[in-house]
Amino acid sequence: MPSGLVLYGYWRSSAAYRVRIALALKGLAWESRPVHLVKDGGEQHAADYAAMNPQQLVPCLRDGERVLTQSLAIMEYLDETRPGPALLPADAGGRARVRALAQLVACDIHPLGNLRVLQYLERELGIGEAQRGAWSRHWIATGFAAMEAMMAGNPATGRYCHGDTPGLADACLVPQVYNAVRWKLSLDDYPTIRRIHAACGELEAFRNAAPEVQPDAPAA
Amino acid sequence: MPSGLVLYGYWRSSAAYRVRIALALKGLAWESRPVHLVKDGGEQHAADYAAMNPQQLVPCLRDGERVLTQSLAIMEYLDETRPGPALLPADAGGRARVRALAQLVACDIHPLGNLRVLQYLERELGIGEAQRGAWSRHWIATGFAAMEAMMAGNPATGRYCHGDTPGLADACLVPQVYNAVRWKLSLDDYPTIRRIHAACGELEAFRNAAPEVQPDAPAA
């Protein structure tokens, strides 16, 4: 099913990982254009990429002539323009809950542990590796504690973040768990998050979107 | 027009400011419940508030029994459930553009200069006031440069961020400009942002949402 979708991403980028999950959940074919975030000072800063996406971040999705940025906006766009399972619930209250869970990750956890932020902490502020790790774990733990409280015991939570259909919030949660594991954050305090992460891991859509199976991932 | 909407906010919070703009653009009445983010270690950490919003952040909007968090999710909810001018365009491409501009601010600028992050830099990492200011200006300047590039010369940009109707992206931009001014960031390099900010400032909806006219703002 050629869909004309081209994803500019990076195997280990959480935000690109979210979009890969959304594309897979909707069953869409897409072409991968890896952008190496570290090599040669970062290919995202190359002139041609910066002309397409002035933020010089990944992901960026091309749909024919249209260029889309920001992972949450991209996922909503895919949901609005493509057939396949809905990534957002049909009711306004459910949509607000799913968006809030997704934004908890995308606004209040992920940006603080992003590569450019860690580089600033190291290069401009002289913050060492141990303290950068503590910083990253702190923001993930703070966000996960809130997310756990919002989901545990809430009847709207199902097998996945919202009901029994995987969607936008799960597409944000799973990459953030991957990132937490990289930083060796214990997940003991977040049983609901662990349960949902495991449920997602049983789905091919999530497995095929995983960083380590992307074409630009280094050999194990 | 009683609408049953109760906003938990703080006069100077950028995220609460966004929601106040959205409420005003849609012409909705709402009740203000100020949450002082600094006094007594922060009222957002009080048990009753934390039970309602486990993230212990503002804003939080109550619509009857429903509790809504995350400013972007709240604004989309208001747009979906309330009459009045639309905050998002009708076409999927336009919606994606507006959401991307809003998320550029809400994901990639604002979270890095948030109070809790500046407190962590100061208390945990010993970063002084001058470097915290440089940090804040760096992330605003980085984001504004990209936003300027995405809007300047783009035919989709109008009197406001998207066309000639103020909406979601403007509701994010204006509070971020307020924050930039607080940090004494020069706006000389962002003529389109300055022009749109000025256009918004002519509208009562934006003026009535401004921090300094909120009931919990300190006397000038």
XYZ file of C-alpha atoms in Angstrom:
440
model
C 0.000 0.000 0.000
C 2.095 2.958 -1.183
C 0.973 5.976 0.813
C 3.553 8.541 -0.194
C 4.654 9.004 3.392
C 8.335 9.706 4.060
C 9.543 9.794 7.675
C 12.696 11.659 8.589
C 13.710 10.131 11.897
C 16.444 8.608 13.992
C 16.318 5.112 15.402
C 16.703 6.182 19.051
C 14.641 9.412 18.969
C 11.608 9.021 21.256
C 9.557 11.409 19.166
C 10.309 9.570 15.903
C 9.562 6.277 17.678
C 6.077 7.625 18.561
C 5.319 8.366 14.924
C 6.595 4.941 13.817
C 4.143 3.365 16.284
C 1.270 5.508 14.997
C 2.078 4.645 11.364
C 2.176 0.944 12.263
C -1.052 1.057 14.295
C -2.796 2.572 11.296
C -1.203 0.031 8.968
C 0.447 2.643 6.767
C 3.447 2.065 4.534
C 6.208 4.640 4.757
C 9.704 5.278 3.529
C 12.488 5.800 6.065
C 14.975 8.664 5.700
C 17.334 8.415 8.670
C 18.782 11.665 10.008
C 21.816 10.959 12.182
C 21.521 13.230 15.197
C 25.163 12.966 16.296
C 27.353 12.277 13.261
C 29.147 15.327 11.802
C 27.625 17.574 14.465
C 24.136 16.329 13.651
C 22.623 15.876 10.195
C 19.477 17.659 11.438
C 21.470 20.898 11.202
C 22.364 20.372 7.522
C 21.076 23.174 5.280
C 18.640 21.069 3.275
C 17.059 19.518 6.348
C 16.899 22.861 8.193
C 15.163 24.394 5.150
C 12.498 21.696 5.376
C 12.206 21.725 9.176
C 13.509 24.972 10.748
C 13.357 23.381 14.201
C 16.189 21.067 13.121
C 14.671 18.214 15.093
C 13.195 14.840 14.182
C 10.691 13.585 13.320
C 9.469 15.271 10.186
C 6.915 13.597 7.957
C 6.466 14.349 4.284
C 3.051 13.539 2.815
C 3.506 14.323 -0.866
C 4.342 18.041 -0.971
C 3.179 18.627 2.594
C 5.799 18.778 5.355
C 4.638 18.001 8.881
C 6.529 18.512 12.136
C 5.952 17.834 15.843
C 5.157 14.213 16.640
C 1.779 14.818 18.306
C 0.589 17.008 15.455
C 1.790 14.391 12.962
C -0.087 11.601 14.737
C -3.324 13.612 14.872
C -2.897 14.427 11.176
C -2.494 10.747 10.313
C -5.569 9.944 12.372
C -7.601 12.611 10.566
C -6.467 11.832 7.032
C -5.932 8.077 6.944
C -8.218 5.100 7.448
C -7.391 2.368 9.909
C -7.869 2.101 13.669
C -8.442 5.451 15.404
C -5.607 6.706 17.599
C -7.985 8.903 19.598
C -11.328 7.995 21.195
C -14.566 9.246 19.651
C -15.790 11.240 22.678
C -14.450 14.675 23.639
C -13.810 13.643 27.248
C -11.845 10.601 26.190
C -9.907 12.608 23.642
C -8.996 15.152 26.313
C -7.781 12.392 28.632
C -5.672 10.719 25.927
C -4.198 14.046 24.812
C -3.392 14.979 28.413
C -1.566 11.675 28.976
C 0.300 12.089 25.683
C 1.220 15.694 26.495
C 2.331 14.745 30.000
C 5.026 12.710 28.241
C 5.625 14.978 25.249
C 5.634 18.324 27.095
C 6.679 17.539 30.648
C 9.054 14.567 30.450
C 10.658 14.136 27.058
C 11.832 17.703 26.244
C 13.901 17.819 29.425
C 15.905 14.722 28.540
C 16.311 15.522 24.868
C 19.781 15.331 23.297
C 20.136 19.089 22.777
C 19.265 19.758 26.429
C 21.773 17.222 27.729
C 24.377 18.743 25.400
C 23.656 22.218 26.835
C 23.927 20.919 30.403
C 27.296 19.361 29.563
C 28.846 21.977 27.299
C 27.457 25.269 28.628
C 26.948 24.436 32.288
C 29.671 21.831 32.851
C 27.265 19.294 34.344
C 28.895 15.852 34.578
C 27.529 12.518 33.423
C 26.267 11.390 36.837
C 24.292 14.581 37.383
C 22.922 14.499 33.840
C 21.688 10.983 34.565
C 20.101 12.107 37.826
C 18.463 15.011 35.977
C 16.979 12.693 33.349
C 15.750 10.190 35.919
C 14.237 12.962 38.030
C 11.980 14.268 35.249
C 10.956 10.814 34.070
C 10.184 9.714 37.642
C 8.210 12.897 38.331
C 6.152 12.428 35.174
C 5.676 8.684 35.570
C 4.479 9.117 39.185
C 1.772 11.489 37.943
C 0.884 9.286 34.983
C 0.635 6.239 37.224
C -1.697 8.158 39.575
C -3.827 9.300 36.637
C -4.207 5.768 35.262
C -4.189 3.362 38.237
C -7.694 2.632 39.413
C -9.240 4.918 36.800
C -12.044 3.025 35.043
C -11.079 4.696 31.744
C -7.772 2.834 31.824
C -7.983 -0.550 30.175
C -5.518 -2.976 28.685
C -3.906 0.168 27.280
C -3.733 3.768 28.528
C -7.343 4.383 27.490
C -9.628 1.414 27.096
C -8.667 -1.716 25.229
C -7.450 -0.106 22.014
C -3.876 1.159 21.702
C -3.569 4.778 20.645
C -1.924 8.160 20.980
C -1.077 7.921 24.691
C 0.450 4.450 24.319
C 2.500 5.695 21.358
C 4.011 8.286 23.714
C 4.353 6.062 26.771
C 6.263 3.169 25.205
C 9.170 5.280 23.828
C 9.390 7.056 27.170
C 9.714 3.701 28.968
C 12.463 2.760 26.496
C 14.202 6.006 27.444
C 13.706 5.343 31.176
C 15.321 1.927 30.812
C 18.278 3.530 29.024
C 18.720 5.780 32.063
C 18.350 2.786 34.407
C 15.303 4.207 36.152
C 13.579 1.535 38.249
C 9.964 1.059 37.147
C 8.952 -0.667 40.390
C 6.746 2.234 41.471
C 4.717 2.273 38.256
C 2.861 -1.064 37.990
C 0.185 0.274 35.639
C 2.778 1.743 33.312
C 4.677 -1.562 33.344
C 1.520 -3.544 32.636
C 0.530 -1.320 29.696
C 4.074 -1.331 28.346
C 4.053 -5.141 28.409
C 0.660 -5.264 26.678
C 1.936 -2.973 23.924
C 5.030 -5.117 23.557
C 2.820 -8.012 22.465
C 1.662 -6.066 19.423
C 3.550 -6.260 16.147
C 2.965 -2.526 15.546
C 4.995 -1.638 18.613
C 7.647 -4.292 18.022
C 8.264 -3.181 14.430
C 8.615 0.443 15.570
C 11.270 -0.328 18.185
C 14.597 1.519 17.874
C 16.792 -1.577 17.617
C 15.019 -2.926 14.514
C 15.270 0.298 12.503
C 17.563 0.260 9.455
C 19.784 3.008 10.895
C 20.284 1.262 14.263
C 23.854 0.072 14.783
C 24.432 -3.668 14.640
C 23.900 -5.226 18.088
C -23.556 32.947 30.666
C -22.743 30.435 33.408
C -20.780 27.611 31.832
C -19.706 25.673 34.914
C -16.040 26.073 34.032
C -13.567 26.503 36.892
C -9.940 27.303 36.061
C -7.193 26.533 38.532
C -4.343 28.759 37.434
C -1.719 31.264 38.412
C -1.524 34.770 37.026
C 2.004 34.418 35.623
C 1.852 30.785 34.427
C 2.251 30.694 30.643
C 0.176 27.550 30.371
C -2.717 28.999 32.403
C -2.465 32.201 30.349
C -2.988 30.127 27.171
C -6.197 28.649 28.527
C -7.461 32.072 29.637
C -6.963 33.302 26.063
C -8.806 30.287 24.642
C -11.706 30.771 27.069
C -11.915 34.432 26.106
C -11.680 33.774 22.360
C -14.616 31.405 22.683
C -16.506 33.900 24.822
C -16.883 31.503 27.762
C -17.518 32.530 31.354
C -15.338 30.847 33.962
C -14.558 30.994 37.639
C -10.991 31.637 38.747
C -9.351 29.544 41.469
C -5.828 30.854 41.895
C -3.145 28.370 42.916
C -0.082 30.197 44.227
C 2.934 28.422 42.767
C 5.488 29.821 45.224
C 3.779 30.611 48.539
C 4.209 27.957 51.255
C 6.348 25.827 48.950
C 3.686 25.941 46.242
C -0.056 25.427 46.695
C 0.004 23.090 43.682
C 1.604 20.502 45.971
C -1.213 20.669 48.568
C -2.935 17.318 49.076
C -6.331 18.342 47.733
C -4.899 19.878 44.581
C -2.533 16.950 43.995
C -5.477 14.554 44.338
C -7.272 16.436 41.577
C -4.205 16.916 39.362
C -1.410 14.423 40.149
C 0.993 16.425 37.993
C 0.793 19.231 40.576
C 0.975 21.828 37.825
C -1.386 24.484 36.540
C -3.630 24.883 34.683
C -6.378 22.469 35.541
C -9.917 23.039 34.297
C -13.022 21.625 35.921
C -16.063 21.244 33.682
C -18.711 20.058 36.092
C -17.425 16.735 37.435
C -14.803 16.419 34.702
C -11.224 17.386 35.499
C -9.013 18.372 32.567
C -5.256 18.895 32.555
C -2.587 19.964 30.045
C -3.247 23.310 28.410
C -3.270 22.089 24.795
C -5.647 19.230 25.614
C -7.883 21.665 27.508
C -8.024 24.084 24.577
C -8.877 21.318 22.094
C -11.573 20.093 24.497
C -13.100 23.568 24.705
C -13.020 23.807 20.929
C -14.771 20.445 20.571
C -17.421 20.957 23.237
C -18.259 24.660 23.153
C -19.703 26.932 20.494
C -18.005 30.140 19.496
C -15.129 30.854 17.116
C -13.036 27.781 16.257
C -9.514 27.694 17.698
C -8.358 25.277 14.993
C -8.830 25.480 11.216
C -11.302 23.179 9.486
C -8.796 21.420 7.189
C -6.434 18.672 8.360
C -3.376 20.372 6.868
C -4.176 23.630 8.614
C -4.861 21.848 11.875
C -1.490 20.095 11.646
C 0.270 23.407 11.042
C -1.462 25.145 13.955
C -0.808 22.210 16.287
C 2.846 22.094 15.241
C 3.281 25.816 15.983
C 1.500 25.419 19.328
C 3.592 22.373 20.222
C 6.797 24.107 19.199
C 6.039 26.489 22.072
C 4.404 24.030 24.472
C 6.866 21.147 24.035
C 10.130 22.714 22.952
C 10.280 26.147 24.601
C 8.065 26.466 27.634
C 8.890 23.275 29.594
C 12.574 24.207 29.713
C 11.927 27.559 31.375
C 9.245 26.336 33.735
C 9.496 27.217 37.442
C 10.244 23.659 38.589
C 13.082 23.353 36.074
C 14.664 26.648 37.114
C 14.334 25.541 40.745
C 16.133 22.267 39.935
C 18.916 24.122 38.113
C 19.369 26.386 41.140
C 18.897 23.968 44.022
C 20.239 20.684 42.674
C 22.874 21.880 40.217
C 23.912 25.187 41.822
C 23.356 27.180 38.638
C 23.392 30.927 39.357
C 20.883 33.542 38.275
C 22.874 34.805 35.276
C 23.266 31.317 33.827
C 19.624 30.491 34.490
C 18.704 33.612 32.546
C 21.006 32.608 29.686
C 19.466 29.126 29.719
C 15.927 30.526 29.471
C 16.843 32.964 26.715
C 18.671 30.241 24.780
C 15.619 27.965 24.521
C 13.212 30.798 23.741
C 15.559 32.182 21.064
C 16.062 28.727 19.545
C 12.320 28.140 19.380
C 11.441 31.630 18.179
C 14.020 31.455 15.381
C 12.350 28.277 14.109
C 8.849 29.673 14.560
C 9.801 32.850 12.718
C 11.198 30.759 9.835
C 8.030 28.636 9.735
C 5.750 31.695 9.588
C 7.609 34.439 7.690
C 6.764 34.375 4.006
C 4.460 31.379 4.430
C 1.161 32.140 2.682
C -0.719 30.304 5.462
C 0.392 32.993 7.905
C -2.012 35.892 8.058
C -2.753 38.628 10.524
C -2.331 35.855 13.106
C -0.241 32.672 13.159
C -2.631 30.958 10.766
C -4.826 33.098 8.571
C -6.804 36.053 9.864
C -8.507 34.359 12.808
C -6.742 34.068 16.169
C -6.522 30.537 17.538
C -4.555 27.835 19.274
C -1.109 28.858 18.025
C -1.632 32.509 18.972
C -2.831 31.422 22.420
C 0.553 29.727 22.867
C 2.695 32.408 21.225
C 1.491 35.431 23.205
C 2.257 33.994 26.679
C 5.667 32.880 25.411
C 6.422 36.430 24.236
C 5.369 37.681 27.686
C 7.866 35.221 29.162
C 10.586 36.291 26.702
C 10.123 39.918 27.726
C 10.449 38.919 31.388
C 13.810 37.363 30.531
C 14.792 40.469 28.549
C 15.222 38.575 25.295
C 15.450 40.958 22.342
C 12.715 40.275 19.801
C 14.503 42.149 16.992
C 15.161 38.953 15.034
C 11.511 37.888 14.995
C 9.533 40.495 13.053
C 6.652 38.153 12.225
C 6.295 37.095 15.843
C 6.334 40.754 16.911
C 3.723 41.674 14.325
C 1.364 38.850 15.349
C 1.902 39.614 19.032
C 0.917 43.220 18.386
C -2.167 42.169 16.409
C -3.276 39.889 19.262
C -2.717 42.728 21.720
C -5.434 44.701 19.985
C -8.027 42.074 20.880
C -9.931 42.256 24.136
C -9.721 38.468 24.537
C -5.938 38.639 24.789
C -5.908 41.788 26.925
C -8.345 40.341 29.466
C -6.250 37.172 29.742
C -3.012 39.021 30.503
C -1.219 38.110 33.745
C -1.232 41.588 35.244
C -5.031 41.924 35.155
C -5.744 38.609 36.902
C -7.246 38.801 40.407
C -4.251 37.004 41.953
C -1.658 39.324 40.354
C 0.140 41.491 42.896
C -0.732 45.189 42.856
C 1.513 47.037 40.397
